[in-house]
mmCIF file of C-alpha atoms in Angstrom:
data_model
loop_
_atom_site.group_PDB
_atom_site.id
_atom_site.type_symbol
_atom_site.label_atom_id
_atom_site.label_comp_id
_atom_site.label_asym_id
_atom_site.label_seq_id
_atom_site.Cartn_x
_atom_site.Cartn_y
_atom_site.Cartn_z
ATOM 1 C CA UNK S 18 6.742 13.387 -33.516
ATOM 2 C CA UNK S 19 3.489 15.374 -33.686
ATOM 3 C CA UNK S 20 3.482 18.919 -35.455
ATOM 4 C CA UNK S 21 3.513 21.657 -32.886
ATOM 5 C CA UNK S 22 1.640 24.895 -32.816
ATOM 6 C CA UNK S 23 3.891 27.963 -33.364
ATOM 7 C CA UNK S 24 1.204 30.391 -31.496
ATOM 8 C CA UNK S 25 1.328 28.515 -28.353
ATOM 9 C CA UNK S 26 3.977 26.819 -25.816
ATOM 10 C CA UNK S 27 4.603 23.929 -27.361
ATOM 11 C CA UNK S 28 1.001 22.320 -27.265
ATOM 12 C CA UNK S 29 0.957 19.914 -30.677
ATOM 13 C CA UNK S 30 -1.667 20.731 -33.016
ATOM 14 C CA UNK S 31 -3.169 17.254 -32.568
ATOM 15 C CA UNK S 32 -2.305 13.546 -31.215
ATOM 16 C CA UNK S 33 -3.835 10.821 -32.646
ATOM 17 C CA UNK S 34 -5.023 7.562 -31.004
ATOM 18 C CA UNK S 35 -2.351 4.914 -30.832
ATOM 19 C CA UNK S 36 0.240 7.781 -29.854
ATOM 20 C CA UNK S 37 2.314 7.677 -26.727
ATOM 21 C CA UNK S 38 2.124 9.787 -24.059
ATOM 22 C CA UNK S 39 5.398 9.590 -21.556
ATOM 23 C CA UNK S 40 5.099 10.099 -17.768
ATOM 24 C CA UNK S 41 7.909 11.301 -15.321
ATOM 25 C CA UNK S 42 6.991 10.190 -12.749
ATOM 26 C CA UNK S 43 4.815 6.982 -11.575
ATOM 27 C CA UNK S 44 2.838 7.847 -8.204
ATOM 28 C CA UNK S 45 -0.902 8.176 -8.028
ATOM 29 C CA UNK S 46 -1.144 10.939 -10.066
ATOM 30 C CA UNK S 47 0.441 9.207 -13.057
ATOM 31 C CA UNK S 48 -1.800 6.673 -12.828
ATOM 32 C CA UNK S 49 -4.700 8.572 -13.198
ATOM 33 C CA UNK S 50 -3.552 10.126 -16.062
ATOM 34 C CA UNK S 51 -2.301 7.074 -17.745
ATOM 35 C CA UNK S 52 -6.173 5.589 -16.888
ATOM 36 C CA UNK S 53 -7.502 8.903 -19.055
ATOM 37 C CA UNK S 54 -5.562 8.442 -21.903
ATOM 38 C CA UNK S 55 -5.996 4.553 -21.707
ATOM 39 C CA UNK S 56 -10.177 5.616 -22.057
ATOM 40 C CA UNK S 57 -8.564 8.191 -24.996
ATOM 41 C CA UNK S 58 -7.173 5.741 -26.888
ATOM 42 C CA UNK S 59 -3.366 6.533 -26.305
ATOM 43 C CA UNK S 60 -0.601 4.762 -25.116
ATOM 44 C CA UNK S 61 1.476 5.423 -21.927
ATOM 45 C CA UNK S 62 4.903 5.078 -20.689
ATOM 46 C CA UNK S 63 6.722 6.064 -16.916
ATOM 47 C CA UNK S 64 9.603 6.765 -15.983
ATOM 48 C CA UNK S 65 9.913 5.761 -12.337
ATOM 49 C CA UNK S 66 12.751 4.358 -9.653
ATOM 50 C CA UNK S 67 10.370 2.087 -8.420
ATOM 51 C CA UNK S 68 9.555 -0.951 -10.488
ATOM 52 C CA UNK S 69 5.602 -1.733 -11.135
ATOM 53 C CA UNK S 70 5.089 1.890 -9.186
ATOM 54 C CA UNK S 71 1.066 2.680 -9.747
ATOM 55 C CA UNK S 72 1.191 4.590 -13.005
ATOM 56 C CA UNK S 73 3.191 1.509 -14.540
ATOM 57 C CA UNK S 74 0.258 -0.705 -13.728
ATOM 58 C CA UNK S 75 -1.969 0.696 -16.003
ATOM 59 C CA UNK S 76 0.420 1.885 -18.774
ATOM 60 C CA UNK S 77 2.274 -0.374 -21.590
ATOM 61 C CA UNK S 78 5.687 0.364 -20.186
ATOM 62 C CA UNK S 79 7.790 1.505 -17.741
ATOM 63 C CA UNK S 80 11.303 3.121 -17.940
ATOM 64 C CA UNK S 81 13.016 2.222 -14.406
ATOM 65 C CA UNK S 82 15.002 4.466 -13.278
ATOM 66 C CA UNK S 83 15.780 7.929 -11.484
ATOM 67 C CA UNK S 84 14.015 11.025 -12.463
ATOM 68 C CA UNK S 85 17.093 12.868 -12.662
ATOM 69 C CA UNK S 86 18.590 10.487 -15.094
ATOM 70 C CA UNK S 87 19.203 11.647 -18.302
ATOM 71 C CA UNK S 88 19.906 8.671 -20.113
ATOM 72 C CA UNK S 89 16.625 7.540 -19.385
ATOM 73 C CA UNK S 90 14.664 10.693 -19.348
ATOM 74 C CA UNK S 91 15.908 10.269 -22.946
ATOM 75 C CA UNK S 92 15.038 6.703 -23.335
ATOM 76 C CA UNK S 93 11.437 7.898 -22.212
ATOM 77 C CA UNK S 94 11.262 10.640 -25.067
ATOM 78 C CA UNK S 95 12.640 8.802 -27.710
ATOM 79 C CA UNK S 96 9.461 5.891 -26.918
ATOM 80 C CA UNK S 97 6.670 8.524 -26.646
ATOM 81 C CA UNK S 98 5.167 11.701 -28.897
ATOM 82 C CA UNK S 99 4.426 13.971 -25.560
ATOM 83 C CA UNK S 100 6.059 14.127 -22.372
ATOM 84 C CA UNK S 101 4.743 15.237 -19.333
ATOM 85 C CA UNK S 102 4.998 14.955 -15.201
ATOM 86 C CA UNK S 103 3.091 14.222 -12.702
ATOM 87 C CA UNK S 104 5.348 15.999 -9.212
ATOM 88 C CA UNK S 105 7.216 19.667 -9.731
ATOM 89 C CA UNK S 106 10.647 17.869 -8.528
ATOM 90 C CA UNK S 107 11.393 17.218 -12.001
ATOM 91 C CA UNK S 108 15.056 18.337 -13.954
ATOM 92 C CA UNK S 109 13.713 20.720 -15.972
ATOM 93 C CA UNK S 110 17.408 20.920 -17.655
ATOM 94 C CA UNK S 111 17.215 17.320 -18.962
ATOM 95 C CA UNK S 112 13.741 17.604 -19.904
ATOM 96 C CA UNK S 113 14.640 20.401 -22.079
ATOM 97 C CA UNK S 114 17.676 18.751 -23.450
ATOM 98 C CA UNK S 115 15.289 15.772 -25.320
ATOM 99 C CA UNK S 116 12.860 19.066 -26.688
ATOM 100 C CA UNK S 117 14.811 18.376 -29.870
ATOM 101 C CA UNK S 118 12.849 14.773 -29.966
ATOM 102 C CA UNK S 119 9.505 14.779 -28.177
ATOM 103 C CA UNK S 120 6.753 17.045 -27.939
ATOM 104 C CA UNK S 121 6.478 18.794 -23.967
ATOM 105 C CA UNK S 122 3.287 20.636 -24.131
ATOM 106 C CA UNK S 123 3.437 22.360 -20.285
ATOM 107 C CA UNK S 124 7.022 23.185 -21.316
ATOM 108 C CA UNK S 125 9.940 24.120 -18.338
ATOM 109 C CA UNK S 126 8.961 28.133 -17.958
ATOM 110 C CA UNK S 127 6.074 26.453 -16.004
ATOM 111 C CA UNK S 128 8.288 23.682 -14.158
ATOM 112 C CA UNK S 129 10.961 26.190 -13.335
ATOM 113 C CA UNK S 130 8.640 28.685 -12.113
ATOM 114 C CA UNK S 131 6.800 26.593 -9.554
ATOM 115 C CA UNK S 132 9.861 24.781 -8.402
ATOM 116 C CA UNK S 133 11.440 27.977 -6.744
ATOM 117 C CA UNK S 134 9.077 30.331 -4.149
ATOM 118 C CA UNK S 135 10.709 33.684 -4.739
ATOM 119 C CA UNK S 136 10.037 32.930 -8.698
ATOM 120 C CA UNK S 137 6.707 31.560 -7.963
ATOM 121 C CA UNK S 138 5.758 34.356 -5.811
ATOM 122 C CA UNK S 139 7.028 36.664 -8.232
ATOM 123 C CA UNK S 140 5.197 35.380 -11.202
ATOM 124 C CA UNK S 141 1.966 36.039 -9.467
ATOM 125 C CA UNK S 142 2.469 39.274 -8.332
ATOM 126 C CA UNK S 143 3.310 40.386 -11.407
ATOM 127 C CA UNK S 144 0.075 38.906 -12.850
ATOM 128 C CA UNK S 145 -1.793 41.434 -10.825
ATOM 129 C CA UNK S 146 -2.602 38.752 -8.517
ATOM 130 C CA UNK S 147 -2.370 38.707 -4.196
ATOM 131 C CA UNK S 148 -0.215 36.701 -1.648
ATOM 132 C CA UNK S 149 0.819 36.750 1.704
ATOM 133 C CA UNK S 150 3.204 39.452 1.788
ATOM 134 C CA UNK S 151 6.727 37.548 1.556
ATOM 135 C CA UNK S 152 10.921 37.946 1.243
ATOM 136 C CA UNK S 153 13.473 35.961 0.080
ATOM 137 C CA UNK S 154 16.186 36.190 2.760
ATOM 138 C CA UNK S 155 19.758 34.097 2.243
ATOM 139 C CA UNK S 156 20.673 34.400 5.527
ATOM 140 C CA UNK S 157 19.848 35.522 9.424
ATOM 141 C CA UNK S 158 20.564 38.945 8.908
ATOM 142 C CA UNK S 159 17.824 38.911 6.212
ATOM 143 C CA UNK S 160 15.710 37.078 7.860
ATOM 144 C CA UNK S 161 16.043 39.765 11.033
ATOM 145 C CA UNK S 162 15.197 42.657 8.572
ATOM 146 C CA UNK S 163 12.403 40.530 6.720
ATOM 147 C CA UNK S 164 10.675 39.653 10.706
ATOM 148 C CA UNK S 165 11.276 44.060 11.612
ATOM 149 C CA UNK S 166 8.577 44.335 8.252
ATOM 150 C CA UNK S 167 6.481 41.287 8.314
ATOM 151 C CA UNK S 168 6.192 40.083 11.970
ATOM 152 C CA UNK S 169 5.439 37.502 13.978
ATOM 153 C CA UNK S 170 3.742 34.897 13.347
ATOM 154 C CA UNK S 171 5.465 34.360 10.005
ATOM 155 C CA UNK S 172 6.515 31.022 8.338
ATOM 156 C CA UNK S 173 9.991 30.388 6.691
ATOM 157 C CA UNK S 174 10.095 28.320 3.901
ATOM 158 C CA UNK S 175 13.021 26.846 1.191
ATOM 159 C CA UNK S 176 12.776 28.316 -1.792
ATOM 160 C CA UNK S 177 13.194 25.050 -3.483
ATOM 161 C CA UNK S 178 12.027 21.380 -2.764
ATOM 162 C CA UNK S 179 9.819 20.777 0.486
ATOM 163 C CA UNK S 180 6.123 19.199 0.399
ATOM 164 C CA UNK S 181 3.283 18.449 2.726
ATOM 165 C CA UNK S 182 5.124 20.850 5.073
ATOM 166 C CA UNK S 183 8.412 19.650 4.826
ATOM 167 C CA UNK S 184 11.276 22.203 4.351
ATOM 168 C CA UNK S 185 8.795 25.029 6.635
ATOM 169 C CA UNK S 186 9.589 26.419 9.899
ATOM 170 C CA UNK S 187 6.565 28.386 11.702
ATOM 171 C CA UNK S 188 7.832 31.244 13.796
ATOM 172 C CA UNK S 189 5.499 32.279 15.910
ATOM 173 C CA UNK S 190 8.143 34.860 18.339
ATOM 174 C CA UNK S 191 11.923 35.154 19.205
ATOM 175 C CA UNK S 192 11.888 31.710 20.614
ATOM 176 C CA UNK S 193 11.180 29.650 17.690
ATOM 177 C CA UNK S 194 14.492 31.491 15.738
ATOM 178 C CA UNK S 195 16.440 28.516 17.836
ATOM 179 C CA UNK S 196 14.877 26.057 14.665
ATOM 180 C CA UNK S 197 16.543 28.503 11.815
ATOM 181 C CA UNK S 198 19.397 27.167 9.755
ATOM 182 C CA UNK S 199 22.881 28.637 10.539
ATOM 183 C CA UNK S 200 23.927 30.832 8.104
ATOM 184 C CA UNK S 201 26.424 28.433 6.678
ATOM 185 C CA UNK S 202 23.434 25.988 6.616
ATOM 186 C CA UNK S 203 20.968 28.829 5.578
ATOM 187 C CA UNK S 204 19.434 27.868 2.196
ATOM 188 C CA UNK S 205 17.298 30.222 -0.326
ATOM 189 C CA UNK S 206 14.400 30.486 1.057
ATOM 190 C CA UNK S 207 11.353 33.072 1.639
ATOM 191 C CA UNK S 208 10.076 34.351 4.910
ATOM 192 C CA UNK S 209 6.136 34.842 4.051
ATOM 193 C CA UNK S 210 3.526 36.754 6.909
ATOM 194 C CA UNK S 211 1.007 35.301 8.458
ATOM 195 C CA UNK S 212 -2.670 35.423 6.577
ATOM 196 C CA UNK S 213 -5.865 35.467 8.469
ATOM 197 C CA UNK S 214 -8.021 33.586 6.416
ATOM 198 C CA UNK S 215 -11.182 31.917 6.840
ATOM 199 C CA UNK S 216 -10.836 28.634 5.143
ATOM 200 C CA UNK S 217 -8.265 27.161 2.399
ATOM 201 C CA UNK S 218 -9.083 26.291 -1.087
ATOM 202 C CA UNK S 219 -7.925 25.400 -4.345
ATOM 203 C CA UNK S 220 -9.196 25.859 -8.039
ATOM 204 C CA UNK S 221 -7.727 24.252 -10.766
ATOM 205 C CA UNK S 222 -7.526 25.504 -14.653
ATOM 206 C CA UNK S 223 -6.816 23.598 -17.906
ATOM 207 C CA UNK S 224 -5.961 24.475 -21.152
ATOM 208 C CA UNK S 225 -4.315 23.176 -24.665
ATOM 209 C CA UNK S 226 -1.796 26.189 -24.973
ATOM 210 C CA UNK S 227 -5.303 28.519 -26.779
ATOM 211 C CA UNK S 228 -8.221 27.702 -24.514
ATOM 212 C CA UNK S 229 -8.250 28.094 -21.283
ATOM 213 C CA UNK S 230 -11.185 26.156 -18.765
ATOM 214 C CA UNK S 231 -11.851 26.487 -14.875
ATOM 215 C CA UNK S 232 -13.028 23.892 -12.016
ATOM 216 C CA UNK S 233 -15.486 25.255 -9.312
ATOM 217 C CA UNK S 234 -14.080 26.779 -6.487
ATOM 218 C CA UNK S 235 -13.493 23.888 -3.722
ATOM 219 C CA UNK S 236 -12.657 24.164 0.179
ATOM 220 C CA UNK S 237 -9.587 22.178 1.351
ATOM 221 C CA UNK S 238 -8.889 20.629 5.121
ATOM 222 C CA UNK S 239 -5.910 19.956 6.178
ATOM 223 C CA UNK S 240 -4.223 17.817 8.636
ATOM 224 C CA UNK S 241 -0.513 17.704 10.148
ATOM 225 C CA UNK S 242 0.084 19.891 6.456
ATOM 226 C CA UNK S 243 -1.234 17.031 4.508
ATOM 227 C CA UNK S 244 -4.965 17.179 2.928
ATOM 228 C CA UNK S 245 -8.114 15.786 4.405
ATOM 229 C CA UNK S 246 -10.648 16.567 2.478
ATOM 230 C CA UNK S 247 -11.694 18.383 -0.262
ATOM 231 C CA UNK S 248 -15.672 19.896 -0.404
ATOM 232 C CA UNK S 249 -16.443 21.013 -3.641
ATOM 233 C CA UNK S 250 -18.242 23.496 -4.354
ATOM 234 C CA UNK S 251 -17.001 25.480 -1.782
ATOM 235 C CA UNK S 252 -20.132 27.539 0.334
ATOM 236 C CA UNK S 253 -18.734 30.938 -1.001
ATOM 237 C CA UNK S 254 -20.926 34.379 -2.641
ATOM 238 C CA UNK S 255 -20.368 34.361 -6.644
ATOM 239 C CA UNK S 256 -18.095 37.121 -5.890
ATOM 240 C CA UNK S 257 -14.998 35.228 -4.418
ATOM 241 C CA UNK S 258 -16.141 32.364 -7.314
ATOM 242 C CA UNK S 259 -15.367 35.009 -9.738
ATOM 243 C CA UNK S 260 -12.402 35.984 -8.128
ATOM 244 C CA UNK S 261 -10.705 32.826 -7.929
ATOM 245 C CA UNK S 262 -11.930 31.985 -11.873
ATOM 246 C CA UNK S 263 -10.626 35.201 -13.086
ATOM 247 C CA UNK S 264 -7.119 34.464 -11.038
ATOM 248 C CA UNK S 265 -7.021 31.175 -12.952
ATOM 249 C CA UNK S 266 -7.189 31.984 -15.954
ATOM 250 C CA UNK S 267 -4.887 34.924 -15.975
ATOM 251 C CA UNK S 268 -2.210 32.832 -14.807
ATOM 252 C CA UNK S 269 -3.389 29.996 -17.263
ATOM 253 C CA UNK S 270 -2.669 32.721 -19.849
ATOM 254 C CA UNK S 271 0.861 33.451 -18.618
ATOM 255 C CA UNK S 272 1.996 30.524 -18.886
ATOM 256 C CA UNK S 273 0.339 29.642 -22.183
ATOM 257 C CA UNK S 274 -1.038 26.776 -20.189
ATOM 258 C CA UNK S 275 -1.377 23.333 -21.924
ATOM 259 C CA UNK S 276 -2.391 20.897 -19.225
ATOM 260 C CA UNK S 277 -3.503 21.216 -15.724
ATOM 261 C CA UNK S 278 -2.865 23.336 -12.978
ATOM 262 C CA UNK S 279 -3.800 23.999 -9.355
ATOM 263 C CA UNK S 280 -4.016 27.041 -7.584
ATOM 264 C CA UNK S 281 -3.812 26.476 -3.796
ATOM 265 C CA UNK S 282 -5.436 29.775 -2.327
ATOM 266 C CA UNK S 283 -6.666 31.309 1.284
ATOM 267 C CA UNK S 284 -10.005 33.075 1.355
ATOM 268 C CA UNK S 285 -10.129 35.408 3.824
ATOM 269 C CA UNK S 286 -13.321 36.603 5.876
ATOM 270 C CA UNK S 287 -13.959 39.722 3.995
ATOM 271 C CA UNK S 288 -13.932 37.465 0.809
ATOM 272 C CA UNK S 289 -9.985 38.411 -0.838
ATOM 273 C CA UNK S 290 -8.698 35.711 -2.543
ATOM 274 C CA UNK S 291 -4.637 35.001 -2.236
ATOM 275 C CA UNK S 292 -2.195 32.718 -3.333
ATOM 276 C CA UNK S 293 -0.905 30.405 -1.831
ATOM 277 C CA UNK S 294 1.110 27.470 -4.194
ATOM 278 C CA UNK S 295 0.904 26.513 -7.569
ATOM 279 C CA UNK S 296 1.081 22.739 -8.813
ATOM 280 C CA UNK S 297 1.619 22.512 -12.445
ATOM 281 C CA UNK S 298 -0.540 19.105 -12.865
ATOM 282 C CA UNK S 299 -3.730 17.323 -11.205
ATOM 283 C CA UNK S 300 -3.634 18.001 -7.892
ATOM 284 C CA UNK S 301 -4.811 16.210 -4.628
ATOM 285 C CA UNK S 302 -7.576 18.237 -4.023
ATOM 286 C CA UNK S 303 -8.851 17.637 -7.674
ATOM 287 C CA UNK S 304 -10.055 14.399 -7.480
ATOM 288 C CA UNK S 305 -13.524 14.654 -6.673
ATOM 289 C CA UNK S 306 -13.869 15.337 -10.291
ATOM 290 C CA UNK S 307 -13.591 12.137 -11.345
ATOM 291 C CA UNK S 308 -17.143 11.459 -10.384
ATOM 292 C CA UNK S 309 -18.369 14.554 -10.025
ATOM 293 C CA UNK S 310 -17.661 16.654 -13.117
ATOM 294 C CA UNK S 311 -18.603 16.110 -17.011
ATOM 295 C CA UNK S 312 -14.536 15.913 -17.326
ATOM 296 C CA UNK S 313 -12.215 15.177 -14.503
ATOM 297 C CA UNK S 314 -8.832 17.265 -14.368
ATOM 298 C CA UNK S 315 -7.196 14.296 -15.470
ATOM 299 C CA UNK S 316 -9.072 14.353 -18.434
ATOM 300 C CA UNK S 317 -8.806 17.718 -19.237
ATOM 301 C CA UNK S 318 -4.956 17.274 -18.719
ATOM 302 C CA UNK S 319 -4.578 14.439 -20.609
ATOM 303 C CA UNK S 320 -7.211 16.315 -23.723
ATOM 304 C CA UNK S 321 -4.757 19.844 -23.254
ATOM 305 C CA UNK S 322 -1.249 18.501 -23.458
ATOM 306 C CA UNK S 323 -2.650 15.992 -27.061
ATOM 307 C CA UNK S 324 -3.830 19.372 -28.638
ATOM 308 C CA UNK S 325 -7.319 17.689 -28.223
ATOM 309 C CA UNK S 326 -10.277 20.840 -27.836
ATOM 310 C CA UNK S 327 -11.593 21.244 -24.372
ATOM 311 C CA UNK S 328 -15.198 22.264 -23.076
ATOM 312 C CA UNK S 329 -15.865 23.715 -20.163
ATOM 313 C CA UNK S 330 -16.232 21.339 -17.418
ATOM 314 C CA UNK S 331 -19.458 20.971 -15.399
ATOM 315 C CA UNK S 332 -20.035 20.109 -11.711
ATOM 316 C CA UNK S 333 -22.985 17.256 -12.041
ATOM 317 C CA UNK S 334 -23.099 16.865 -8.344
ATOM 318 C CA UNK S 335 -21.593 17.902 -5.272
ATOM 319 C CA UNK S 336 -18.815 15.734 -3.526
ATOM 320 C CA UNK S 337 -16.306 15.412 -0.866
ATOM 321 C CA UNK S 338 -13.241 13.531 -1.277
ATOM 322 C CA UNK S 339 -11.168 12.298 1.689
ATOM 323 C CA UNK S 340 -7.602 11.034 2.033
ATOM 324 C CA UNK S 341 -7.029 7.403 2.662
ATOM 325 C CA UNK S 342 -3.483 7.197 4.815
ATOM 326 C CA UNK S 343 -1.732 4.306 5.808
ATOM 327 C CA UNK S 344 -3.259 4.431 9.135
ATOM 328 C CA UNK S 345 -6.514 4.854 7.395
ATOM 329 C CA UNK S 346 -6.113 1.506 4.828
ATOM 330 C CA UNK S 347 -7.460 -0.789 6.945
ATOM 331 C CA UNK S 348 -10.401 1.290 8.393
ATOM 332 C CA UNK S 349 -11.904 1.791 4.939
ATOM 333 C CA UNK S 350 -11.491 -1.634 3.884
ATOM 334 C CA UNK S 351 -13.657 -3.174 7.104
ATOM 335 C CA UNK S 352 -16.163 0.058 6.087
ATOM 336 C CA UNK S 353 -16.293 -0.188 2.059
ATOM 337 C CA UNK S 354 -18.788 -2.951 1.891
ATOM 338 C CA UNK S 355 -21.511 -1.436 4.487
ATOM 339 C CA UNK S 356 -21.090 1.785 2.260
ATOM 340 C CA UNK S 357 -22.340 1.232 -1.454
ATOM 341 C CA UNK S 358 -22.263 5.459 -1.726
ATOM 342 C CA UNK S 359 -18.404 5.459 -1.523
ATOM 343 C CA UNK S 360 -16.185 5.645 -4.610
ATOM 344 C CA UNK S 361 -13.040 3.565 -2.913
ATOM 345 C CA UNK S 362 -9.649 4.370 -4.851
ATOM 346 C CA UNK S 363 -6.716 2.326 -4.049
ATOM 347 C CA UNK S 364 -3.380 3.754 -5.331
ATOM 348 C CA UNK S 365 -1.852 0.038 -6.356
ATOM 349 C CA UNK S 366 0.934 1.076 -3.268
ATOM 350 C CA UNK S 367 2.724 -2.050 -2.147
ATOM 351 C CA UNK S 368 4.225 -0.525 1.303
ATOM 352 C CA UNK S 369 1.223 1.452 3.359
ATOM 353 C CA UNK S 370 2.938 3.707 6.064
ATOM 354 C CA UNK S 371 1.520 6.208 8.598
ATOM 355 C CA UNK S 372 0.882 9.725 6.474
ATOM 356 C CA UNK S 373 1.110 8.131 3.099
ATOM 357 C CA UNK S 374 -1.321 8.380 1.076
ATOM 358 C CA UNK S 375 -2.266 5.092 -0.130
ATOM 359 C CA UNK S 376 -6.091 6.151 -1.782
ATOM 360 C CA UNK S 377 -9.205 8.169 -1.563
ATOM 361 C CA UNK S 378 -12.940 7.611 -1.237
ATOM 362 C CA UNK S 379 -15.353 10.661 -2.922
ATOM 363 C CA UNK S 380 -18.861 10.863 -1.860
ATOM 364 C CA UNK S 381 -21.377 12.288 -4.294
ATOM 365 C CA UNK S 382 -24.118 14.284 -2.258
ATOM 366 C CA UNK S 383 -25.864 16.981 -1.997
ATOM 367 C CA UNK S 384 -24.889 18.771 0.888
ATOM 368 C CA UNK S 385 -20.879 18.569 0.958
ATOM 369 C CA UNK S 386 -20.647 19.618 4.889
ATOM 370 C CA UNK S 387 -22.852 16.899 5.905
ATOM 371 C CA UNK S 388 -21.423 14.259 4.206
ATOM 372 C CA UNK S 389 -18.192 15.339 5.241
ATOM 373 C CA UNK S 390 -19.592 15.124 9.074
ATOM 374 C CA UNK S 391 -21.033 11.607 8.056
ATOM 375 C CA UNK S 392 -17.338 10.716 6.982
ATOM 376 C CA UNK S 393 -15.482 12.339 9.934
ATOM 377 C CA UNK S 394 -18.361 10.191 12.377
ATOM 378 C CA UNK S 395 -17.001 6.900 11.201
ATOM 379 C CA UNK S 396 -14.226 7.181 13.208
ATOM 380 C CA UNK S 397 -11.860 5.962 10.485
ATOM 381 C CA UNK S 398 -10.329 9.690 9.839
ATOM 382 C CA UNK S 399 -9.563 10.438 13.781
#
């Protein structure tokens, strides 16, 4: 087991080629990590239900098996000198039950934080930093006397679990209250205001526990509550750039951040930036950065969480990056060969289905809007 760092949280002081870094988790995400530490020199296991999922094709083993199993969480730890995870639905209990035996650079402050809203939510206010306004509510009654303060429109939301828009109930008047869980149904759960933004964006921020390192700004599109595409930079004044790096890496320094994380935000028109979610790993709308920056987030995950020293990463060249989805597979495939600019990604899925995503292509350009209208005037994305 590597030595750790007492000044930080839990970031090792230094891992050395040949170690092993374990994955929970063995989607997409995984993968790409386990492909940066591959170019590192390090080792890789996952920990995944599904056998020869995509991370466990490019690592030297897999642990098969659910996430929430400990006996196999701790068969993962005991094969590995770092643990980390790729998805927030992790058991932070059982990850912190092995601590005694591996290394877990992001820690569980940051897992159990972004698994629950009102926590999440919390945590940022208290950093100084804006959201929607929100409450939790536990019940109608709540939720009547959190609608009187907020109103409509106004989206509900569990407090726990719930992606791509799952577990969210948009109220837009009295009407839509027919969706709401009875009370003896009625999970935790936060009731957040509307936000009239102009566009949606994300930055993300890595660190090794002591240094702390920001991605450009980038402007997210989203579909059905799933993401499009990603233009990075994002067309905004230096001012909101600021903003969003300074909101980075003040929560990057709350956590004691080792690793990667993405801020999903709202810019509004008169330039506030708010947010939204945190991810506490790559995220989705990162990946343009694996062509298009000097390090890619996986990288800079991969470097943080082994104690390795991080520069600051550069964008070399603008880029969009679009979702492939099931419906999409097929499209790109007939397209790929009359289109030598695109950087095709296939996620090693064995079961494409409508809204999954199953890869994505990135474009290097140099005007991100018109490359994404070039993209959208294929017809593949419709």
């Amino acid at each position: 087991m590597p030595s750790l760092s007492e000044e930080t949280n839990g970031a090792v002081t230094m891992l050395q080629p040949g170690a092993v870094i374990g994955i929970v988790g063995g989607g997409q995400l995984g993968r790409m990590m386990a492909l940066s530490a591959r170019y590192m020199g390090l080792n890789v296991g996952v920990l995944d239900p599904t056998p020869n999922c995509p991370a466990a094709q490019v690592a030297d083993f897999q642990v098969t098996a659910d996430y929430d199993d400990h006996a196999a969480i701790r068969e993962l730890a005991e094969r590995s000198d770092v643990l980390t995870y790729e998805f927030e639905n992790v058991d932070a209990d059982a990850l912190d039950a092995v601590r005694d035996i591996v290394a877990i650079p992001q820690g569980t402050d940051l897992l159990r934080v972004t698994q629950n809203r009102i926590a999440e939510k919390t945590f940022i206010n208290e950093h100084g930093i804006e959201t929607a306004p929100w409450r939790a509510v536990n019940n109608r009654a709540q939720l009547d006397e959190a609608l009187a303060e907020l109103g409509y429109p106004a989206v509900l939301k569990t407090a726990e679990g719930g992606y791509d828009g799952h577990g969210q109930i948009v109220l837009r008047g009295p009407d839509d209250l027919a969706q709401v869980w009875a009370d003896d149904e009625f999970p935790q759960a936060i009731l957040e205001g509307f936000v009239d933004f102009a566009f949606e964006a994300s930055v993300l921020v890595s660190g090794n526990g002591e240094r702390y390192v920001t991605f450009p700004i980038v402007r997210n599109i989203h579909r059905n509550n799933i993401l499009h595409m990603t233009l990075a930079p994002a067309q905004v004044d230096e001012a909101v750039a600021a903003q969003a790096e300074r909101l980075a890496l003040a929560l990057a320094e709350g956590f004691q951040l080792a690793g990667t994380l993405a801020i999903e935000l709202f810019v509004t028109p008169d330039g506030r930036v708010l947010v939204n979610e945190l991810a506490p790993r790559p995220h989705n709308s990162g990946h343009y950065t694996i062509e298009a920056c000097s390090f890619d987030q996986f990288d800079t995950h991969v470097r943080g969480i082994a104690g390795w020293p991080l520069a600051q990463p550069e964008l070399l060249r603008p880029a969009v990056m679009v979702n492939v989805l099931g419906q999409h597979v097929e499209g790109v495939q007939q397209a790929a060969a009359e289109q030598p600019q695109w950087h095709v990604h296939d996620y090693g899925k064995a079961e494409g289905r409508t809204n999954r995503k199953m890869g994505h292509v990135t474009v290097l350009c140099d005007n991100p809007q018109t490359a994404a209208h070039e993209l959208d005037n294929t017809g593949i994305w419709q």
